[in-house]
Amino acid sequence: ESTYLPVPIAQSPTAGAIVLLGGDVGLPLAPRISSEIGGNRTLHAFRLYTAKKSILIVISGGNVFPQPGVEPESFYTAELLKEWGVPSDAILIEGSSRNTYENAIETKKLLKARQIDKILLVTSAFHMPRAIATFRTVGINTIPSPSNYSIVSYSRPTILEWVPSLGNLGRIQAVIREKLGILVYRYRGWIV
């Protein structure tokens, strides 16, 4: 997470689009009215938009396992942004991608059609190294705008660093997933 440190919204540059990657809003198992936010990617993209860092939010994220009656995750994220006051014409949905590589490929098509050459990429700080490498490898001028930091710096007794916890087990799982993801993406040539 320390690879791409947080940047205050006011100090973030402007770009042609804010690209928000999926993974933040829970998909419904049954029809529902409101969405569940798992982290704060969506809120971060909303704050960038309201600070006029771009006039367009591209939401990229489909369903890894499509199911009848379930819209792509990007649809539910767009509904949440609309509830917060973002106009429909400021939101572009990419709902066919199933992984970070497909996010980049499908988003590039949308950006090219709109002649957008620079983006602010919003994803979790943990996922940002793989995401930014993938987007840059496909040729998108990408500025990192990470969110969802899980590691915070605060003072606590050293002994607590050695006490096992479920939270730390979850972090280890996430580390292994990202490191394996980077290896697989390099092997496939999806990142350089």
PDB file of C-alpha atoms in Angstrom:
ATOM      1  CA  GLU A   1       0.000   0.000   0.000  1.00  0.00           C
ATOM      2  CA  SER A   2       2.922   2.360   0.501  1.00  0.00           C
ATOM      3  CA  THR A   3       3.803   2.245  -3.217  1.00  0.00           C
ATOM      4  CA  TYR A   4       1.085   4.782  -4.034  1.00  0.00           C
ATOM      5  CA  LEU A   5       0.440   7.079  -1.103  1.00  0.00           C
ATOM      6  CA  PRO A   6      -2.828   8.987  -0.719  1.00  0.00           C
ATOM      7  CA  VAL A   7      -3.130  12.376  -2.377  1.00  0.00           C
ATOM      8  CA  PRO A   8      -5.496  14.966  -0.922  1.00  0.00           C
ATOM      9  CA  ILE A   9      -8.441  15.574  -3.261  1.00  0.00           C
ATOM     10  CA  ALA A  10      -7.543  19.272  -3.619  1.00  0.00           C
ATOM     11  CA  GLN A  11      -4.029  18.328  -4.790  1.00  0.00           C
ATOM     12  CA  SER A  12      -5.185  15.677  -7.274  1.00  0.00           C
ATOM     13  CA  PRO A  13      -4.687  16.650 -10.908  1.00  0.00           C
ATOM     14  CA  THR A  14      -7.523  16.920 -13.400  1.00  0.00           C
ATOM     15  CA  ALA A  15      -8.039  14.289 -16.078  1.00  0.00           C
ATOM     16  CA  GLY A  16     -10.348  13.386 -18.921  1.00  0.00           C
ATOM     17  CA  ALA A  17     -12.049  10.741 -16.794  1.00  0.00           C
ATOM     18  CA  ILE A  18     -12.118   9.189 -13.356  1.00  0.00           C
ATOM     19  CA  VAL A  19     -11.958   5.419 -13.855  1.00  0.00           C
ATOM     20  CA  LEU A  20     -13.444   3.533 -10.922  1.00  0.00           C
ATOM     21  CA  LEU A  21     -12.668  -0.177 -10.787  1.00  0.00           C
ATOM     22  CA  GLY A  22     -15.206  -2.632  -9.421  1.00  0.00           C
ATOM     23  CA  GLY A  23     -14.854  -4.529  -6.187  1.00  0.00           C
ATOM     24  CA  ASP A  24     -16.421  -1.967  -3.877  1.00  0.00           C
ATOM     25  CA  VAL A  25     -20.158  -2.527  -4.171  1.00  0.00           C
ATOM     26  CA  GLY A  26     -21.696  -5.860  -3.211  1.00  0.00           C
ATOM     27  CA  LEU A  27     -23.862  -7.549  -5.813  1.00  0.00           C
ATOM     28  CA  PRO A  28     -27.425  -8.355  -4.841  1.00  0.00           C
ATOM     29  CA  LEU A  29     -28.519 -11.928  -4.365  1.00  0.00           C
ATOM     30  CA  ALA A  30     -32.094 -10.755  -4.717  1.00  0.00           C
ATOM     31  CA  PRO A  31     -33.559  -7.505  -6.064  1.00  0.00           C
ATOM     32  CA  ARG A  32     -32.905  -4.643  -3.691  1.00  0.00           C
ATOM     33  CA  ILE A  33     -33.108  -0.893  -3.556  1.00  0.00           C
ATOM     34  CA  SER A  34     -29.784   0.126  -2.045  1.00  0.00           C
ATOM     35  CA  SER A  35     -26.211  -0.992  -2.587  1.00  0.00           C
ATOM     36  CA  GLU A  36     -23.655  -2.049  -0.045  1.00  0.00           C
ATOM     37  CA  ILE A  37     -20.285  -0.334  -0.048  1.00  0.00           C
ATOM     38  CA  GLY A  38     -17.439  -2.630   0.916  1.00  0.00           C
ATOM     39  CA  GLY A  39     -14.689  -0.029   0.974  1.00  0.00           C
ATOM     40  CA  ASN A  40     -14.497   3.547  -0.130  1.00  0.00           C
ATOM     41  CA  ARG A  41     -13.529   3.503  -3.816  1.00  0.00           C
ATOM     42  CA  THR A  42     -16.939   4.765  -4.828  1.00  0.00           C
ATOM     43  CA  LEU A  43     -16.857   7.549  -2.258  1.00  0.00           C
ATOM     44  CA  HIS A  44     -13.348   8.522  -3.372  1.00  0.00           C
ATOM     45  CA  ALA A  45     -14.438   8.734  -7.032  1.00  0.00           C
ATOM     46  CA  PHE A  46     -17.461  10.790  -5.965  1.00  0.00           C
ATOM     47  CA  ARG A  47     -15.228  13.211  -4.053  1.00  0.00           C
ATOM     48  CA  LEU A  48     -12.915  13.588  -7.068  1.00  0.00           C
ATOM     49  CA  TYR A  49     -15.939  14.292  -9.258  1.00  0.00           C
ATOM     50  CA  THR A  50     -17.425  16.888  -6.897  1.00  0.00           C
ATOM     51  CA  ALA A  51     -13.992  18.571  -6.701  1.00  0.00           C
ATOM     52  CA  LYS A  52     -14.200  18.936 -10.505  1.00  0.00           C
ATOM     53  CA  LYS A  53     -11.181  16.729 -11.191  1.00  0.00           C
ATOM     54  CA  SER A  54     -13.132  15.355 -14.182  1.00  0.00           C
ATOM     55  CA  ILE A  55     -16.599  15.664 -15.664  1.00  0.00           C
ATOM     56  CA  LEU A  56     -16.854  11.911 -16.329  1.00  0.00           C
ATOM     57  CA  ILE A  57     -16.742   8.816 -14.145  1.00  0.00           C
ATOM     58  CA  VAL A  58     -16.140   5.536 -15.979  1.00  0.00           C
ATOM     59  CA  ILE A  59     -17.138   2.565 -13.839  1.00  0.00           C
ATOM     60  CA  SER A  60     -15.431  -0.631 -14.967  1.00  0.00           C
ATOM     61  CA  GLY A  61     -16.532  -3.971 -13.603  1.00  0.00           C
ATOM     62  CA  GLY A  62     -18.741  -6.817 -14.676  1.00  0.00           C
ATOM     63  CA  ASN A  63     -19.563 -10.044 -12.942  1.00  0.00           C
ATOM     64  CA  VAL A  64     -16.904 -12.738 -12.775  1.00  0.00           C
ATOM     65  CA  PHE A  65     -19.720 -15.290 -12.880  1.00  0.00           C
ATOM     66  CA  PRO A  66     -22.708 -13.761 -14.706  1.00  0.00           C
ATOM     67  CA  GLN A  67     -26.087 -14.771 -13.304  1.00  0.00           C
ATOM     68  CA  PRO A  68     -29.569 -14.297 -14.711  1.00  0.00           C
ATOM     69  CA  GLY A  69     -31.264 -11.246 -13.209  1.00  0.00           C
ATOM     70  CA  VAL A  70     -28.050  -9.786 -11.792  1.00  0.00           C
ATOM     71  CA  GLU A  71     -26.679  -6.662 -13.447  1.00  0.00           C
ATOM     72  CA  PRO A  72     -22.929  -6.053 -13.721  1.00  0.00           C
ATOM     73  CA  GLU A  73     -21.405  -4.601 -10.569  1.00  0.00           C
ATOM     74  CA  SER A  74     -20.786  -1.308 -12.397  1.00  0.00           C
ATOM     75  CA  PHE A  75     -24.556  -0.857 -12.761  1.00  0.00           C
ATOM     76  CA  TYR A  76     -25.097  -0.927  -8.982  1.00  0.00           C
ATOM     77  CA  THR A  77     -22.163   1.432  -8.431  1.00  0.00           C
ATOM     78  CA  ALA A  78     -23.673   3.857 -10.965  1.00  0.00           C
ATOM     79  CA  GLU A  79     -27.023   3.716  -9.159  1.00  0.00           C
ATOM     80  CA  LEU A  80     -25.300   4.649  -5.908  1.00  0.00           C
ATOM     81  CA  LEU A  81     -23.490   7.590  -7.526  1.00  0.00           C
ATOM     82  CA  LYS A  82     -26.791   8.789  -9.003  1.00  0.00           C
ATOM     83  CA  GLU A  83     -28.379   8.639  -5.530  1.00  0.00           C
ATOM     84  CA  TRP A  84     -25.551  10.902  -4.367  1.00  0.00           C
ATOM     85  CA  GLY A  85     -26.357  13.415  -7.103  1.00  0.00           C
ATOM     86  CA  VAL A  86     -24.010  12.556  -9.965  1.00  0.00           C
ATOM     87  CA  PRO A  87     -25.971  13.078 -13.193  1.00  0.00           C
ATOM     88  CA  SER A  88     -26.488  10.062 -15.460  1.00  0.00           C
ATOM     89  CA  ASP A  89     -24.701  11.763 -18.352  1.00  0.00           C
ATOM     90  CA  ALA A  90     -21.541  12.060 -16.205  1.00  0.00           C
ATOM     91  CA  ILE A  91     -21.383   8.282 -15.685  1.00  0.00           C
ATOM     92  CA  LEU A  92     -20.228   5.711 -18.214  1.00  0.00           C
ATOM     93  CA  ILE A  93     -20.679   2.018 -17.413  1.00  0.00           C
ATOM     94  CA  GLU A  94     -18.353  -0.722 -18.632  1.00  0.00           C
ATOM     95  CA  GLY A  95     -19.932  -3.949 -17.466  1.00  0.00           C
ATOM     96  CA  SER A  96     -18.367  -6.736 -19.488  1.00  0.00           C
ATOM     97  CA  SER A  97     -14.938  -7.027 -17.832  1.00  0.00           C
ATOM     98  CA  ARG A  98     -14.236  -9.800 -15.348  1.00  0.00           C
ATOM     99  CA  ASN A  99     -10.715  -8.953 -14.193  1.00  0.00           C
ATOM    100  CA  THR A 100      -8.226  -6.085 -14.104  1.00  0.00           C
ATOM    101  CA  TYR A 101      -6.826  -6.830 -17.550  1.00  0.00           C
ATOM    102  CA  GLU A 102     -10.290  -6.796 -19.099  1.00  0.00           C
ATOM    103  CA  ASN A 103     -11.055  -3.588 -17.128  1.00  0.00           C
ATOM    104  CA  ALA A 104      -8.123  -1.942 -18.924  1.00  0.00           C
ATOM    105  CA  ILE A 105      -8.933  -3.291 -22.405  1.00  0.00           C
ATOM    106  CA  GLU A 106     -12.648  -2.437 -22.265  1.00  0.00           C
ATOM    107  CA  THR A 107     -12.052   0.956 -20.655  1.00  0.00           C
ATOM    108  CA  LYS A 108      -9.502   1.836 -23.344  1.00  0.00           C
ATOM    109  CA  LYS A 109     -12.184   1.295 -26.006  1.00  0.00           C
ATOM    110  CA  LEU A 110     -14.557   3.676 -24.227  1.00  0.00           C
ATOM    111  CA  LEU A 111     -11.841   6.291 -23.705  1.00  0.00           C
ATOM    112  CA  LYS A 112     -10.692   6.113 -27.320  1.00  0.00           C
ATOM    113  CA  ALA A 113     -14.260   6.647 -28.562  1.00  0.00           C
ATOM    114  CA  ARG A 114     -14.428   9.823 -26.448  1.00  0.00           C
ATOM    115  CA  GLN A 115     -10.859  10.907 -27.267  1.00  0.00           C
ATOM    116  CA  ILE A 116      -9.836  10.871 -23.608  1.00  0.00           C
ATOM    117  CA  ASP A 117      -6.106  10.541 -23.128  1.00  0.00           C
ATOM    118  CA  LYS A 118      -5.559  10.833 -19.366  1.00  0.00           C
ATOM    119  CA  ILE A 119      -7.364   9.232 -16.415  1.00  0.00           C
ATOM    120  CA  LEU A 120      -7.394   9.193 -12.643  1.00  0.00           C
ATOM    121  CA  LEU A 121      -7.506   5.507 -11.704  1.00  0.00           C
ATOM    122  CA  VAL A 122      -9.441   4.723  -8.523  1.00  0.00           C
ATOM    123  CA  THR A 123      -8.983   1.360  -6.850  1.00  0.00           C
ATOM    124  CA  SER A 124      -7.787   0.109  -3.487  1.00  0.00           C
ATOM    125  CA  ALA A 125      -4.234   1.017  -2.519  1.00  0.00           C
ATOM    126  CA  PHE A 126      -3.465  -2.662  -2.258  1.00  0.00           C
ATOM    127  CA  HIS A 127      -4.619  -3.361  -5.833  1.00  0.00           C
ATOM    128  CA  MET A 128      -3.112  -0.201  -7.350  1.00  0.00           C
ATOM    129  CA  PRO A 129       0.340  -1.585  -8.332  1.00  0.00           C
ATOM    130  CA  ARG A 130      -1.188  -4.318 -10.523  1.00  0.00           C
ATOM    131  CA  ALA A 131      -3.993  -2.086 -11.789  1.00  0.00           C
ATOM    132  CA  ILE A 132      -1.783   0.824 -12.803  1.00  0.00           C
ATOM    133  CA  ALA A 133       0.754  -1.477 -14.464  1.00  0.00           C
ATOM    134  CA  THR A 134      -2.039  -3.118 -16.451  1.00  0.00           C
ATOM    135  CA  PHE A 135      -3.633   0.165 -17.549  1.00  0.00           C
ATOM    136  CA  ARG A 136      -0.276   1.635 -18.554  1.00  0.00           C
ATOM    137  CA  THR A 137       0.704  -1.538 -20.436  1.00  0.00           C
ATOM    138  CA  VAL A 138      -2.414  -1.270 -22.632  1.00  0.00           C
ATOM    139  CA  GLY A 139      -1.454   2.333 -23.379  1.00  0.00           C
ATOM    140  CA  ILE A 140      -3.610   4.448 -21.080  1.00  0.00           C
ATOM    141  CA  ASN A 141      -2.032   7.552 -19.527  1.00  0.00           C
ATOM    142  CA  THR A 142      -2.889   6.706 -15.924  1.00  0.00           C
ATOM    143  CA  ILE A 143      -2.568   8.725 -12.721  1.00  0.00           C
ATOM    144  CA  PRO A 144      -3.020   6.688  -9.531  1.00  0.00           C
ATOM    145  CA  SER A 145      -5.704   7.826  -7.097  1.00  0.00           C
ATOM    146  CA  PRO A 146      -5.766   5.038  -4.500  1.00  0.00           C
ATOM    147  CA  SER A 147      -8.257   4.531  -1.693  1.00  0.00           C
ATOM    148  CA  ASN A 148      -9.202   1.784   0.792  1.00  0.00           C
ATOM    149  CA  TYR A 149      -5.982   1.824   2.786  1.00  0.00           C
ATOM    150  CA  SER A 150      -6.044  -1.053   5.234  1.00  0.00           C
ATOM    151  CA  ILE A 151      -2.688  -0.379   6.870  1.00  0.00           C
ATOM    152  CA  VAL A 152      -2.561   2.617   9.123  1.00  0.00           C
ATOM    153  CA  SER A 153       0.325   3.970  11.100  1.00  0.00           C
ATOM    154  CA  TYR A 154      -0.461   4.306  14.767  1.00  0.00           C
ATOM    155  CA  SER A 155       1.368   3.586  17.951  1.00  0.00           C
ATOM    156  CA  ARG A 156       0.630   0.368  19.787  1.00  0.00           C
ATOM    157  CA  PRO A 157       2.601  -2.060  21.948  1.00  0.00           C
ATOM    158  CA  THR A 158       5.071  -4.156  19.933  1.00  0.00           C
ATOM    159  CA  ILE A 159       3.736  -7.389  21.446  1.00  0.00           C
ATOM    160  CA  LEU A 160       0.474  -6.852  19.550  1.00  0.00           C
ATOM    161  CA  GLU A 161       2.350  -7.224  16.263  1.00  0.00           C
ATOM    162  CA  TRP A 162       2.924 -10.877  17.172  1.00  0.00           C
ATOM    163  CA  VAL A 163      -0.614 -11.697  18.253  1.00  0.00           C
ATOM    164  CA  PRO A 164      -2.491 -13.556  15.488  1.00  0.00           C
ATOM    165  CA  SER A 165      -5.777 -12.028  14.394  1.00  0.00           C
ATOM    166  CA  LEU A 166      -8.438 -12.721  11.783  1.00  0.00           C
ATOM    167  CA  GLY A 167      -7.800  -9.291  10.315  1.00  0.00           C
ATOM    168  CA  ASN A 168      -4.153 -10.131   9.730  1.00  0.00           C
ATOM    169  CA  LEU A 169      -5.069 -13.485   8.178  1.00  0.00           C
ATOM    170  CA  GLY A 170      -7.316 -11.624   5.749  1.00  0.00           C
ATOM    171  CA  ARG A 171      -4.475  -9.262   4.885  1.00  0.00           C
ATOM    172  CA  ILE A 172      -2.138 -12.204   4.251  1.00  0.00           C
ATOM    173  CA  GLN A 173      -4.735 -13.693   1.906  1.00  0.00           C
ATOM    174  CA  ALA A 174      -4.975 -10.376   0.040  1.00  0.00           C
ATOM    175  CA  VAL A 175      -1.170 -10.089  -0.201  1.00  0.00           C
ATOM    176  CA  ILE A 176      -0.863 -13.586  -1.644  1.00  0.00           C
ATOM    177  CA  ARG A 177      -3.691 -12.925  -4.136  1.00  0.00           C
ATOM    178  CA  GLU A 178      -2.110  -9.672  -5.381  1.00  0.00           C
ATOM    179  CA  LYS A 179       1.411 -11.133  -5.602  1.00  0.00           C
ATOM    180  CA  LEU A 180       0.124 -14.157  -7.538  1.00  0.00           C
ATOM    181  CA  GLY A 181      -1.950 -11.831  -9.704  1.00  0.00           C
ATOM    182  CA  ILE A 182       1.148  -9.813 -10.621  1.00  0.00           C
ATOM    183  CA  LEU A 183       3.056 -13.000 -11.503  1.00  0.00           C
ATOM    184  CA  VAL A 184       0.219 -14.299 -13.671  1.00  0.00           C
ATOM    185  CA  TYR A 185      -0.213 -10.922 -15.395  1.00  0.00           C
ATOM    186  CA  ARG A 186       3.525 -10.752 -16.152  1.00  0.00           C
ATOM    187  CA  TYR A 187       3.524 -14.327 -17.451  1.00  0.00           C
ATOM    188  CA  ARG A 188       0.584 -13.535 -19.759  1.00  0.00           C
ATOM    189  CA  GLY A 189       2.191 -10.286 -20.920  1.00  0.00           C
ATOM    190  CA  TRP A 190      -0.635  -8.195 -19.487  1.00  0.00           C
ATOM    191  CA  ILE A 191       1.885  -6.050 -17.590  1.00  0.00           C
ATOM    192  CA  VAL A 192       5.515  -5.287 -18.258  1.00  0.00           C
TER     193      VAL A 192
END
